[in-house]
Amino acid sequence: MQTHPPTDLSYDAALAALEWMVELGVSAPVGDDPVNAYDLPDRLAMPERPATPAPAPSPARPVPVARMEDSVDVVAVARAAAAKAATLDDLREAIIGYEHCPLKQGARNTVFADGNPKARVMLIGEAPGRDEDLQGKPFVGRAGQLLDKMLAAVGLDRSAPDPNGSVYIANVLPWRPPGNRDPEPAEIAQMLPFLARHVELIDPDMIVLMGNTACAAALGKRGITRLRGTWTEAFGRPTLPTLHPANLFRAPANKRLVWEDLLALRARLNAPA
Ligand code: URA
């Protein structure tokens, strides 16, 4: 995104403009016109060549991600890293250590999961938004607060100790896409091995997929308005697709549909094993 340098903004107006740009996902300042760094006044005074040779790059220096992507099978690397994770802590570390997803560079936090790891239900969302990126926890912003209220209506609470009355929550992507844009298919594909291992380690009795990105990752298809409300199978477990809570801000009439889905979830939890 290009921005123009303000000329006579007050402190408050400048701060509001900056907050607005951060909200939109701006992560680096870019001007309208290309700048030749060698024409800048402080560069003009520099000698053409440094008097002493530049120090060799330290071996510990990270290789830029863009170059690695050209020669590395990033999905295979993710698969190998995920397979090695024997515990949730291992998996969190494996995700934090995975350097092949460019989203990581723009994120403040890796958003791993929240809730009760012993819960019978695992909820899968899309990706962190601004609040989740800041706090490092999934579904803590507006959509998360609505989700908590809807879950409470069917006796589910992410912080409850009872496996029958709690949920575990994770996202397809652990890093916020800039400006909350939709995740790219390549980003979903490269993070999928981590999600699959996450499901294996939690070992839930049932899964709820919230929205199209979760369906794309877990079922390989989109079309949430058609898929929602019908039990299917993902990662070898009974799975219920439903609308993403953020959808309900745009289309409040859809709350009725999500309510139906939550009742179906509750009924399955209550059914004798
Ligand atoms: N939307 C998501 O899909 N996940 C979050 O964690 C927050 C909002």
GROMACS .gro file of C-alpha atoms and ligand atoms in nm:
model
  281
    1MET     CA    1   0.000   0.000   0.000
    2GLN     CA    2   0.133   0.345  -0.084
    3THR     CA    3   0.092   0.636   0.151
    4HIS     CA    4   0.173   1.006   0.116
    5PRO     CA    5   0.385   1.183   0.375
    6PRO     CA    6   0.159   1.417   0.571
    7THR     CA    7   0.257   1.783   0.567
    8ASP     CA    8   0.071   1.952   0.851
    9LEU     CA    9  -0.101   1.676   1.050
   10SER     CA   10  -0.156   1.719   1.422
   11TYR     CA   11  -0.012   1.457   1.656
   12ASP     CA   12  -0.359   1.301   1.710
   13ALA     CA   13  -0.441   1.295   1.338
   14ALA     CA   14  -0.101   1.141   1.259
   15LEU     CA   15  -0.151   0.876   1.530
   16ALA     CA   16  -0.502   0.796   1.401
   17ALA     CA   17  -0.367   0.766   1.044
   18LEU     CA   18  -0.091   0.534   1.164
   19GLU     CA   19  -0.336   0.315   1.361
   20TRP     CA   20  -0.561   0.297   1.057
   21MET     CA   21  -0.271   0.180   0.839
   22VAL     CA   22  -0.167  -0.082   1.097
   23GLU     CA   23  -0.529  -0.203   1.108
   24LEU     CA   24  -0.519  -0.244   0.729
   25GLY     CA   25  -0.207  -0.454   0.757
   26VAL     CA   26   0.064  -0.209   0.654
   27SER     CA   27   0.394  -0.347   0.777
   28ALA     CA   28   0.653  -0.140   0.591
   29PRO     CA   29   0.665   0.221   0.467
   30VAL     CA   30   0.663   0.250   0.086
   31GLY     CA   31   0.665   0.578  -0.111
   32ASP     CA   32   0.497   0.657  -0.443
   33ASP     CA   33   0.826   0.711  -0.626
   34PRO     CA   34   1.126   0.481  -0.643
   35VAL     CA   35   1.422   0.610  -0.443
   36ASN     CA   36   1.781   0.558  -0.550
   37ALA     CA   37   1.953   0.512  -0.217
   38TYR     CA   38   2.285   0.628  -0.368
   39ASP     CA   39   2.132   0.969  -0.449
   40LEU     CA   40   2.039   1.037  -0.089
   41PRO     CA   41   2.251   1.316   0.066
   42ASP     CA   42   2.408   1.099   0.334
   43ARG     CA   43   2.507   0.842   0.069
   44LEU     CA   44   2.668   1.101  -0.161
   45ALA     CA   45   2.939   1.156   0.094
   46MET     CA   46   3.025   0.786   0.109
   47PRO     CA   47   3.324   0.656  -0.087
   48GLU     CA   48   3.241   0.447  -0.393
   49ARG     CA   49   3.388   0.139  -0.235
   50PRO     CA   50   3.435   0.068   0.133
   51ALA     CA   51   3.796   0.117   0.236
   52THR     CA   52   3.802  -0.221   0.407
   53PRO     CA   53   3.636  -0.534   0.271
   54ALA     CA   54   3.291  -0.602   0.415
   55PRO     CA   55   3.295  -0.875   0.682
   56ALA     CA   56   3.187  -1.218   0.562
   57PRO     CA   57   2.825  -1.294   0.660
   58SER     CA   58   2.803  -1.492   0.981
   59PRO     CA   59   2.701  -1.856   0.923
   60ALA     CA   60   2.426  -1.814   1.183
   61ARG     CA   61   2.258  -1.541   0.978
   62PRO     CA   62   1.913  -1.660   0.853
   63VAL     CA   63   1.888  -1.714   0.478
   64PRO     CA   64   1.613  -1.490   0.331
   65VAL     CA   65   1.290  -1.687   0.300
   66ALA     CA   66   1.224  -1.586  -0.060
   67ARG     CA   67   1.546  -1.757  -0.173
   68MET     CA   68   1.474  -2.075   0.021
   69GLU     CA   69   1.131  -2.111  -0.139
   70ASP     CA   70   1.293  -2.155  -0.482
   71SER     CA   71   1.480  -2.469  -0.390
   72VAL     CA   72   1.296  -2.626  -0.096
   73ASP     CA   73   0.985  -2.843  -0.093
   74VAL     CA   74   0.818  -2.645   0.183
   75VAL     CA   75   0.534  -2.895   0.227
   76ALA     CA   76   0.781  -3.183   0.269
   77VAL     CA   77   0.975  -2.981   0.527
   78ALA     CA   78   0.651  -2.912   0.717
   79ARG     CA   79   0.554  -3.280   0.701
   80ALA     CA   80   0.889  -3.392   0.839
   81ALA     CA   81   0.884  -3.131   1.118
   82ALA     CA   82   0.526  -3.214   1.214
   83ALA     CA   83   0.592  -3.589   1.216
   84LYS     CA   84   0.873  -3.543   1.468
   85ALA     CA   85   0.645  -3.367   1.718
   86ALA     CA   86   0.559  -3.612   1.996
   87THR     CA   87   0.375  -3.362   2.216
   88LEU     CA   88   0.180  -3.038   2.180
   89ASP     CA   89   0.481  -2.846   2.308
   90ASP     CA   90   0.698  -3.011   2.043
   91LEU     CA   91   0.445  -2.916   1.779
   92ARG     CA   92   0.430  -2.555   1.894
   93GLU     CA   93   0.811  -2.540   1.878
   94ALA     CA   94   0.812  -2.705   1.535
   95ILE     CA   95   0.570  -2.442   1.403
   96ILE     CA   96   0.766  -2.158   1.559
   97GLY     CA   97   1.082  -2.299   1.403
   98TYR     CA   98   0.929  -2.334   1.055
   99GLU     CA   99   1.079  -2.056   0.844
  100HIS     CA  100   0.916  -2.125   0.507
  101CYS     CA  101   0.586  -1.944   0.541
  102PRO     CA  102   0.626  -1.574   0.455
  103LEU     CA  103   0.328  -1.488   0.681
  104LYS     CA  104   0.553  -1.550   0.980
  105GLN     CA  105   0.764  -1.247   0.896
  106GLY     CA  106   0.473  -1.007   0.928
  107ALA     CA  107   0.325  -1.161   1.242
  108ARG     CA  108   0.381  -1.045   1.597
  109ASN     CA  109   0.299  -1.384   1.747
  110THR     CA  110   0.258  -1.747   1.650
  111VAL     CA  111  -0.101  -1.829   1.745
  112PHE     CA  112  -0.100  -2.196   1.834
  113ALA     CA  113  -0.419  -2.293   2.018
  114ASP     CA  114  -0.641  -2.236   2.318
  115GLY     CA  115  -0.882  -2.440   2.526
  116ASN     CA  116  -0.880  -2.778   2.689
  117PRO     CA  117  -0.649  -3.030   2.515
  118LYS     CA  118  -0.866  -3.308   2.661
  119ALA     CA  119  -1.188  -3.168   2.511
  120ARG     CA  120  -1.392  -3.405   2.298
  121VAL     CA  121  -1.448  -3.128   2.041
  122MET     CA  122  -1.177  -2.956   1.839
  123LEU     CA  123  -1.276  -2.634   1.660
  124ILE     CA  124  -1.074  -2.526   1.358
  125GLY     CA  125  -1.084  -2.166   1.236
  126GLU     CA  126  -0.901  -1.980   0.964
  127ALA     CA  127  -0.615  -1.760   1.084
  128PRO     CA  128  -0.546  -1.505   1.353
  129GLY     CA  129  -0.682  -1.155   1.314
  130ARG     CA  130  -0.536  -0.841   1.466
  131ASP     CA  131  -0.636  -0.915   1.827
  132GLU     CA  132  -0.519  -1.275   1.807
  133ASP     CA  133  -0.187  -1.165   1.655
  134LEU     CA  134  -0.139  -0.920   1.943
  135GLN     CA  135  -0.238  -1.162   2.219
  136GLY     CA  136  -0.103  -1.486   2.069
  137LYS     CA  137  -0.432  -1.673   2.125
  138PRO     CA  138  -0.699  -1.780   1.877
  139PHE     CA  139  -1.047  -1.625   1.873
  140VAL     CA  140  -1.002  -1.351   2.130
  141GLY     CA  141  -1.134  -1.061   1.916
  142ARG     CA  142  -1.492  -0.976   1.821
  143ALA     CA  143  -1.555  -1.305   1.637
  144GLY     CA  144  -1.404  -1.495   1.931
  145GLN     CA  145  -1.629  -1.324   2.181
  146LEU     CA  146  -1.933  -1.414   1.972
  147LEU     CA  147  -1.803  -1.770   1.942
  148ASP     CA  148  -1.768  -1.797   2.322
  149LYS     CA  149  -2.129  -1.680   2.367
  150MET     CA  150  -2.262  -1.927   2.111
  151LEU     CA  151  -2.065  -2.213   2.268
  152ALA     CA  152  -2.192  -2.119   2.615
  153ALA     CA  153  -2.548  -2.154   2.487
  154VAL     CA  154  -2.484  -2.527   2.431
  155GLY     CA  155  -2.286  -2.575   2.751
  156LEU     CA  156  -1.937  -2.546   2.604
  157ASP     CA  157  -1.658  -2.333   2.745
  158ARG     CA  158  -1.299  -2.336   2.622
  159SER     CA  159  -1.163  -2.307   2.976
  160ALA     CA  160  -1.380  -2.577   3.135
  161PRO     CA  161  -1.191  -2.881   3.270
  162ASP     CA  162  -1.466  -3.130   3.178
  163PRO     CA  163  -1.390  -3.289   2.835
  164ASN     CA  164  -1.765  -3.303   2.763
  165GLY     CA  165  -1.819  -2.934   2.838
  166SER     CA  166  -1.511  -2.782   2.681
  167VAL     CA  167  -1.353  -2.724   2.341
  168TYR     CA  168  -1.002  -2.700   2.201
  169ILE     CA  169  -0.948  -2.430   1.935
  170ALA     CA  170  -0.683  -2.400   1.664
  171ASN     CA  171  -0.655  -2.234   1.324
  172VAL     CA  172  -0.544  -2.353   0.982
  173LEU     CA  173  -0.275  -2.082   0.985
  174PRO     CA  174  -0.086  -1.978   1.297
  175TRP     CA  175   0.015  -1.637   1.155
  176ARG     CA  176  -0.201  -1.342   1.062
  177PRO     CA  177  -0.228  -1.275   0.688
  178PRO     CA  178  -0.156  -0.906   0.618
  179GLY     CA  179  -0.468  -0.692   0.630
  180ASN     CA  180  -0.669  -1.005   0.720
  181ARG     CA  181  -0.669  -1.112   0.355
  182ASP     CA  182  -0.786  -1.465   0.272
  183PRO     CA  183  -0.515  -1.729   0.310
  184GLU     CA  184  -0.354  -1.840  -0.017
  185PRO     CA  185  -0.391  -2.207  -0.121
  186ALA     CA  186  -0.011  -2.246  -0.098
  187GLU     CA  187  -0.013  -2.117   0.261
  188ILE     CA  188  -0.291  -2.360   0.352
  189ALA     CA  189  -0.107  -2.650   0.183
  190GLN     CA  190   0.223  -2.585   0.358
  191MET     CA  191   0.069  -2.553   0.705
  192LEU     CA  192  -0.167  -2.850   0.664
  193PRO     CA  193   0.082  -3.113   0.793
  194PHE     CA  194   0.103  -2.919   1.120
  195LEU     CA  195  -0.277  -2.906   1.148
  196ALA     CA  196  -0.307  -3.278   1.077
  197ARG     CA  197  -0.051  -3.356   1.349
  198HIS     CA  198  -0.231  -3.115   1.583
  199VAL     CA  199  -0.551  -3.316   1.537
  200GLU     CA  200  -0.365  -3.644   1.596
  201LEU     CA  201  -0.213  -3.516   1.919
  202ILE     CA  202  -0.542  -3.378   2.053
  203ASP     CA  203  -0.729  -3.688   1.935
  204PRO     CA  204  -1.076  -3.529   1.955
  205ASP     CA  205  -1.396  -3.733   1.919
  206MET     CA  206  -1.530  -3.476   1.675
  207ILE     CA  207  -1.420  -3.169   1.480
  208VAL     CA  208  -1.602  -2.850   1.387
  209LEU     CA  209  -1.474  -2.665   1.080
  210MET     CA  210  -1.555  -2.296   1.093
  211GLY     CA  211  -1.573  -2.142   0.746
  212ASN     CA  212  -1.435  -2.202   0.401
  213THR     CA  213  -1.063  -2.198   0.481
  214ALA     CA  214  -1.105  -2.472   0.741
  215CYS     CA  215  -1.309  -2.675   0.489
  216ALA     CA  216  -1.051  -2.616   0.216
  217ALA     CA  217  -0.776  -2.743   0.447
  218ALA     CA  218  -0.955  -3.037   0.607
  219LEU     CA  219  -1.194  -3.149   0.332
  220GLY     CA  220  -1.020  -3.015   0.021
  221LYS     CA  221  -1.333  -2.825  -0.078
  222ARG     CA  222  -1.512  -2.496  -0.026
  223GLY     CA  223  -1.878  -2.397  -0.037
  224ILE     CA  224  -1.957  -2.353   0.330
  225THR     CA  225  -2.324  -2.260   0.283
  226ARG     CA  226  -2.377  -2.596   0.110
  227LEU     CA  227  -2.144  -2.799   0.337
  228ARG     CA  228  -2.260  -2.663   0.673
  229GLY     CA  229  -2.487  -2.867   0.894
  230THR     CA  230  -2.402  -3.206   0.740
  231TRP     CA  231  -2.170  -3.438   0.929
  232THR     CA  232  -1.878  -3.560   0.724
  233GLU     CA  233  -1.530  -3.696   0.798
  234ALA     CA  234  -1.197  -3.514   0.822
  235PHE     CA  235  -0.867  -3.643   0.959
  236GLY     CA  236  -1.054  -3.974   1.012
  237ARG     CA  237  -1.307  -3.824   1.257
  238PRO     CA  238  -1.671  -3.714   1.253
  239THR     CA  239  -1.666  -3.353   1.138
  240LEU     CA  240  -1.927  -3.080   1.120
  241PRO     CA  241  -1.869  -2.780   0.894
  242THR     CA  242  -2.038  -2.459   1.006
  243LEU     CA  243  -2.021  -2.090   0.924
  244HIS     CA  244  -1.733  -1.885   1.059
  245PRO     CA  245  -1.848  -1.658   1.343
  246ALA     CA  246  -1.722  -1.351   1.150
  247ASN     CA  247  -1.979  -1.436   0.881
  248LEU     CA  248  -2.251  -1.362   1.135
  249PHE     CA  249  -2.153  -0.995   1.155
  250ARG     CA  250  -2.211  -0.962   0.782
  251ALA     CA  251  -2.524  -1.181   0.779
  252PRO     CA  252  -2.688  -1.188   1.125
  253ALA     CA  253  -2.976  -1.397   0.987
  254ASN     CA  254  -2.728  -1.686   0.960
  255LYS     CA  255  -2.713  -1.711   1.339
  256ARG     CA  256  -3.010  -1.945   1.315
  257LEU     CA  257  -2.806  -2.183   1.097
  258VAL     CA  258  -2.510  -2.186   1.334
  259TRP     CA  259  -2.748  -2.243   1.624
  260GLU     CA  260  -2.884  -2.552   1.442
  261ASP     CA  261  -2.526  -2.676   1.393
  262LEU     CA  262  -2.439  -2.624   1.757
  263LEU     CA  263  -2.748  -2.815   1.863
  264ALA     CA  264  -2.640  -3.100   1.635
  265LEU     CA  265  -2.297  -3.090   1.799
  266ARG     CA  266  -2.447  -3.098   2.147
  267ALA     CA  267  -2.675  -3.387   2.050
  268ARG     CA  268  -2.375  -3.588   1.928
  269LEU     CA  269  -2.182  -3.513   2.246
  270ASN     CA  270  -2.477  -3.630   2.454
  271ALA     CA  271  -2.536  -3.945   2.252
  272PRO     CA  272  -2.436  -4.270   2.426
  273ALA     CA  273  -2.095  -4.390   2.303
  274URA     N1  274  -1.080  -1.581   1.295
  274URA     C1  275  -1.022  -1.701   1.288
  274URA     O1  276  -1.048  -1.778   1.197
  274URA     N2  277  -0.936  -1.736   1.383
  274URA     C2  278  -0.906  -1.658   1.486
  274URA     O2  279  -0.826  -1.696   1.569
  274URA     C3  280  -0.969  -1.531   1.491
  274URA     C4  281  -1.055  -1.495   1.395
   0.00000   0.00000   0.00000
